[in-house]
PDB file of C-alpha atoms in Angstrom:
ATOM      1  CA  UNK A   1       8.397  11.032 -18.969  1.00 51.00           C
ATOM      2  CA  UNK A   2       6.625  12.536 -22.429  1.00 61.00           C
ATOM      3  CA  UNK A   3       3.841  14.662 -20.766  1.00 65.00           C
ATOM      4  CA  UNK A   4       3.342  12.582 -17.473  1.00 71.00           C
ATOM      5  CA  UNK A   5       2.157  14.760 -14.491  1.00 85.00           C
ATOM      6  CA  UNK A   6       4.977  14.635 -11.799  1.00 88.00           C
ATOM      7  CA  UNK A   7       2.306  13.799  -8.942  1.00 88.00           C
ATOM      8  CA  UNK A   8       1.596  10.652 -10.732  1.00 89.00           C
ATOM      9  CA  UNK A   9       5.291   9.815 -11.138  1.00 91.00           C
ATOM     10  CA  UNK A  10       5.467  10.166  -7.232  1.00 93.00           C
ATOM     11  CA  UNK A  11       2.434   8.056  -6.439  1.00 93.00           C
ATOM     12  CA  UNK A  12       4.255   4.768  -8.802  1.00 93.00           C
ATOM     13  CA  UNK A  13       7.575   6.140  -6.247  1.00 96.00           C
ATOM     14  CA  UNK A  14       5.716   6.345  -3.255  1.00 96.00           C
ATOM     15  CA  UNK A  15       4.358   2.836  -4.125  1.00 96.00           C
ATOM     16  CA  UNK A  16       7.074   0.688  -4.888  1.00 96.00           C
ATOM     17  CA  UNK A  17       9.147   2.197  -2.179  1.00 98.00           C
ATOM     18  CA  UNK A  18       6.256   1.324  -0.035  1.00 97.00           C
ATOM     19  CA  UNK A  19       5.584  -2.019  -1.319  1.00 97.00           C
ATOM     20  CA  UNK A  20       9.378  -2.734  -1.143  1.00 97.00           C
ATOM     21  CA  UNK A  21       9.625  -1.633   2.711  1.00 97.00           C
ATOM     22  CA  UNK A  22       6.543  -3.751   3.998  1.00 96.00           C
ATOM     23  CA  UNK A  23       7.714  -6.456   2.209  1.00 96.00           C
ATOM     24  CA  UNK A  24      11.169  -6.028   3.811  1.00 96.00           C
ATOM     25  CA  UNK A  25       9.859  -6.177   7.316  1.00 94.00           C
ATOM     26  CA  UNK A  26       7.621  -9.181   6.595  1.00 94.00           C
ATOM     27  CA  UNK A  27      10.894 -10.811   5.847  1.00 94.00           C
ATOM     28  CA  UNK A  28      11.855  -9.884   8.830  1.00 92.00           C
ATOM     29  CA  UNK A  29       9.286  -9.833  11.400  1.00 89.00           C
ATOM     30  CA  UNK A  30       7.172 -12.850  10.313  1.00 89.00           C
ATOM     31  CA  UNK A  31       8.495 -16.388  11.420  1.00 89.00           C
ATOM     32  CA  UNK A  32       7.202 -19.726  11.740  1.00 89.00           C
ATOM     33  CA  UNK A  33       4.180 -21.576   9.376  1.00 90.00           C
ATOM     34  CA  UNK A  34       2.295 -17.683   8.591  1.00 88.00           C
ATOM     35  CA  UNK A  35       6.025 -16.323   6.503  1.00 90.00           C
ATOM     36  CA  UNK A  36       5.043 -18.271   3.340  1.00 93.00           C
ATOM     37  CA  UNK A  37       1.430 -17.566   2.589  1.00 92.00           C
ATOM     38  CA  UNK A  38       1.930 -14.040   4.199  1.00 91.00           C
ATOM     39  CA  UNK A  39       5.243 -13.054   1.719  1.00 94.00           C
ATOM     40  CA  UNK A  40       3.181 -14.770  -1.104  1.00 95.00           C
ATOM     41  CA  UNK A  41       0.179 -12.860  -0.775  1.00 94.00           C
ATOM     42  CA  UNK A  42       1.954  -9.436  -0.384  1.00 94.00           C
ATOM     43  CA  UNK A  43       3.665 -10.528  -3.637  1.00 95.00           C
ATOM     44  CA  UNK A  44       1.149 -10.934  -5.517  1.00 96.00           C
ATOM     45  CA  UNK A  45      -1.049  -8.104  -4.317  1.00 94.00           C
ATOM     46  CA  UNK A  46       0.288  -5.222  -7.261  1.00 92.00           C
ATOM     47  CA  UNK A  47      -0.054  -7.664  -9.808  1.00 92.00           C
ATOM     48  CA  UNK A  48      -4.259  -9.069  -8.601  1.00 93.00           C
ATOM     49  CA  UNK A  49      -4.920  -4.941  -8.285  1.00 92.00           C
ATOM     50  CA  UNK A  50      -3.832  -4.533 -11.502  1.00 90.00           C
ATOM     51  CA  UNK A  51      -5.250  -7.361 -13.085  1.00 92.00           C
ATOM     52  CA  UNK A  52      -8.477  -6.651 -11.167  1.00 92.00           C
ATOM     53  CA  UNK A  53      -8.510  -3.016 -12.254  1.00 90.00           C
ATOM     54  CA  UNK A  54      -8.400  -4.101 -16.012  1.00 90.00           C
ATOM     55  CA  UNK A  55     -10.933  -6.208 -15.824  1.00 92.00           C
ATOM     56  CA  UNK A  56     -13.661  -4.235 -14.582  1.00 91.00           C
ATOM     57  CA  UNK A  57     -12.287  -1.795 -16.651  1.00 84.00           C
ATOM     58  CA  UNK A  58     -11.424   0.527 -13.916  1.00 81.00           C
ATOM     59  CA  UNK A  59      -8.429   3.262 -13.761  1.00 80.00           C
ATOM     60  CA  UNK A  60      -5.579   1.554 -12.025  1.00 88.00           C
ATOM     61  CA  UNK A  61      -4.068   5.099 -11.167  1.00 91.00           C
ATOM     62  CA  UNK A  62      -6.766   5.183  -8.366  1.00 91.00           C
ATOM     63  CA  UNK A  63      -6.242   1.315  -7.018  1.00 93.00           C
ATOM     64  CA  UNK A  64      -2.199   2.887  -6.857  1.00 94.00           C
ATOM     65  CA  UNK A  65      -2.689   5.664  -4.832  1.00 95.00           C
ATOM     66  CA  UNK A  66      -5.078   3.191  -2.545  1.00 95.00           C
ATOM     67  CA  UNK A  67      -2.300   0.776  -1.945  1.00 95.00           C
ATOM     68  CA  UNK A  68       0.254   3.509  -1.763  1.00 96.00           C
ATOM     69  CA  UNK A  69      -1.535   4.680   1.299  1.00 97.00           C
ATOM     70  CA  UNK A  70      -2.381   1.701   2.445  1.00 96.00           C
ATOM     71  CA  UNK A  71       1.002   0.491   2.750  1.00 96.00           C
ATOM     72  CA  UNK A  72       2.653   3.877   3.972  1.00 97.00           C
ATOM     73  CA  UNK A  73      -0.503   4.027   7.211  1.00 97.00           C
ATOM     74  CA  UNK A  74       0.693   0.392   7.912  1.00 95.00           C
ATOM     75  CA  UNK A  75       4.245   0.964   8.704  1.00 96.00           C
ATOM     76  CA  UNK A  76       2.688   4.125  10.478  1.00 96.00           C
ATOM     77  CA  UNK A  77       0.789   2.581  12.338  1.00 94.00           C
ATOM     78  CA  UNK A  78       3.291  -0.835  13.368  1.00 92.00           C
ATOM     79  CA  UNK A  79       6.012   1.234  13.909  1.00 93.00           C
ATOM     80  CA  UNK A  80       7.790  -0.635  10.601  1.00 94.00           C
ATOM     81  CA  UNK A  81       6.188  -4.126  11.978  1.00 91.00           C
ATOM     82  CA  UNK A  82       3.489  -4.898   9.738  1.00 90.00           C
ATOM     83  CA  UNK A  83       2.890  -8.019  11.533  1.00 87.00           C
ATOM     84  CA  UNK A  84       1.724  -6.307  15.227  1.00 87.00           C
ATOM     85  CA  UNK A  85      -1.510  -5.483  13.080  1.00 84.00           C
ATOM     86  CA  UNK A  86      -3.696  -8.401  14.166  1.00 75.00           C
ATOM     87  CA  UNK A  87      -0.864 -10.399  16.364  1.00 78.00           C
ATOM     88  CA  UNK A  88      -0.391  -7.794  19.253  1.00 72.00           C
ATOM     89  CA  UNK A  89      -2.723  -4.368  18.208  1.00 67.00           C
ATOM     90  CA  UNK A  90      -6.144  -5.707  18.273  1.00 79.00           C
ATOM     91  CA  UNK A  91      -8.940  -3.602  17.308  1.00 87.00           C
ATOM     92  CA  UNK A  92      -7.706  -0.110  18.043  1.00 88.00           C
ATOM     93  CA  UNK A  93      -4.731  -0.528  15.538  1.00 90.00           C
ATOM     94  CA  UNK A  94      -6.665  -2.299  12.992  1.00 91.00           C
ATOM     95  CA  UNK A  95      -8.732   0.846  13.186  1.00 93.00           C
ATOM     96  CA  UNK A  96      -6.294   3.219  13.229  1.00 94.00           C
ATOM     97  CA  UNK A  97      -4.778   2.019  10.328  1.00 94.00           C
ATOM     98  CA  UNK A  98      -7.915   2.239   8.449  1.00 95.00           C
ATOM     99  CA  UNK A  99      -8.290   5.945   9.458  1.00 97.00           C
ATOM    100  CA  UNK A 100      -4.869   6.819   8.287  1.00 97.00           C
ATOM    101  CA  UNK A 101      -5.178   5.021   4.835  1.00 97.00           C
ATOM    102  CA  UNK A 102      -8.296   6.642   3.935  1.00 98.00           C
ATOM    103  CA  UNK A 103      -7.069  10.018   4.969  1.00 98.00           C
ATOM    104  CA  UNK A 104      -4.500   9.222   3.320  1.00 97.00           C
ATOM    105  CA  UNK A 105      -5.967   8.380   0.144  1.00 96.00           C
ATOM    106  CA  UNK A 106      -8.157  11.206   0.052  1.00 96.00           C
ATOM    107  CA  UNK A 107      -5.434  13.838   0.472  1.00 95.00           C
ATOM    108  CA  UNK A 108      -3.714  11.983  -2.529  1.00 93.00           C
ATOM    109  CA  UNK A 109      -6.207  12.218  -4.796  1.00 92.00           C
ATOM    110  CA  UNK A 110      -7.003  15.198  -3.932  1.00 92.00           C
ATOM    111  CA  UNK A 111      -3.469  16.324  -4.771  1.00 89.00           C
ATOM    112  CA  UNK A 112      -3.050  13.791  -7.679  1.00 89.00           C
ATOM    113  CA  UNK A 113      -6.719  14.745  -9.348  1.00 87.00           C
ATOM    114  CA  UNK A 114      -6.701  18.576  -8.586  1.00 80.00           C
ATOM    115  CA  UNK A 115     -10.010  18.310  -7.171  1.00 67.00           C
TER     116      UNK A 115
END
């Protein structure tokens, strides 16, 4: 990769490796009327961030490492069973999963910007 920092090479990793596990337990995990709209939407979540990022003309590098962590806290978090988020965790885990992403996220960019 011509001149591409490595960190940002292991954020697009990190991402679709991410993206690919959560999506693997959804397949998984979720049953019954919620499988559809739930594998849909997790489908077309990198393409909307993208799209989204384009046209408000923002950097999609920083909407990447967002997701990245996003995705990584919520296996963390469900143990690699996205779906005991709001079905069995309640409040505390929704929390705690927001915790973890933005720490997450900020230790990313952190390491990704050189701040």
């Amino acid at each position: 990769m011509n001149g591409l920092p490595t960190t940002v090479v292991a954020v697009w990793v990190l991402c679709a490796a991410g993206w690919g596990a959560v999506l693997a337990c959804l397949r998984g995990g979720v049953h019954g009327p919620a499988r559809g709209p739930c594998l849909f939407a997790h489908t077309a979540t990198p393409a909307g961030v993208i799209l989204t990022c384009s046209l408000i003309g923002f950097g999609s590098l920083y909407a990447t490492i967002a997701l990245t962590a996003e995705w990584w806290a919520l296996l963390l978090v469900t143990g690699f069973r996205p779906e005991r988020l709001l079905s069995g965790g309640g409040l505390g885990r929704l929390a705690a999963w927001a915790a973890v992403t933005a720490a997450a996220t900020y230790a990313a960019a952190r390491l990704v910007f050189h701040v």
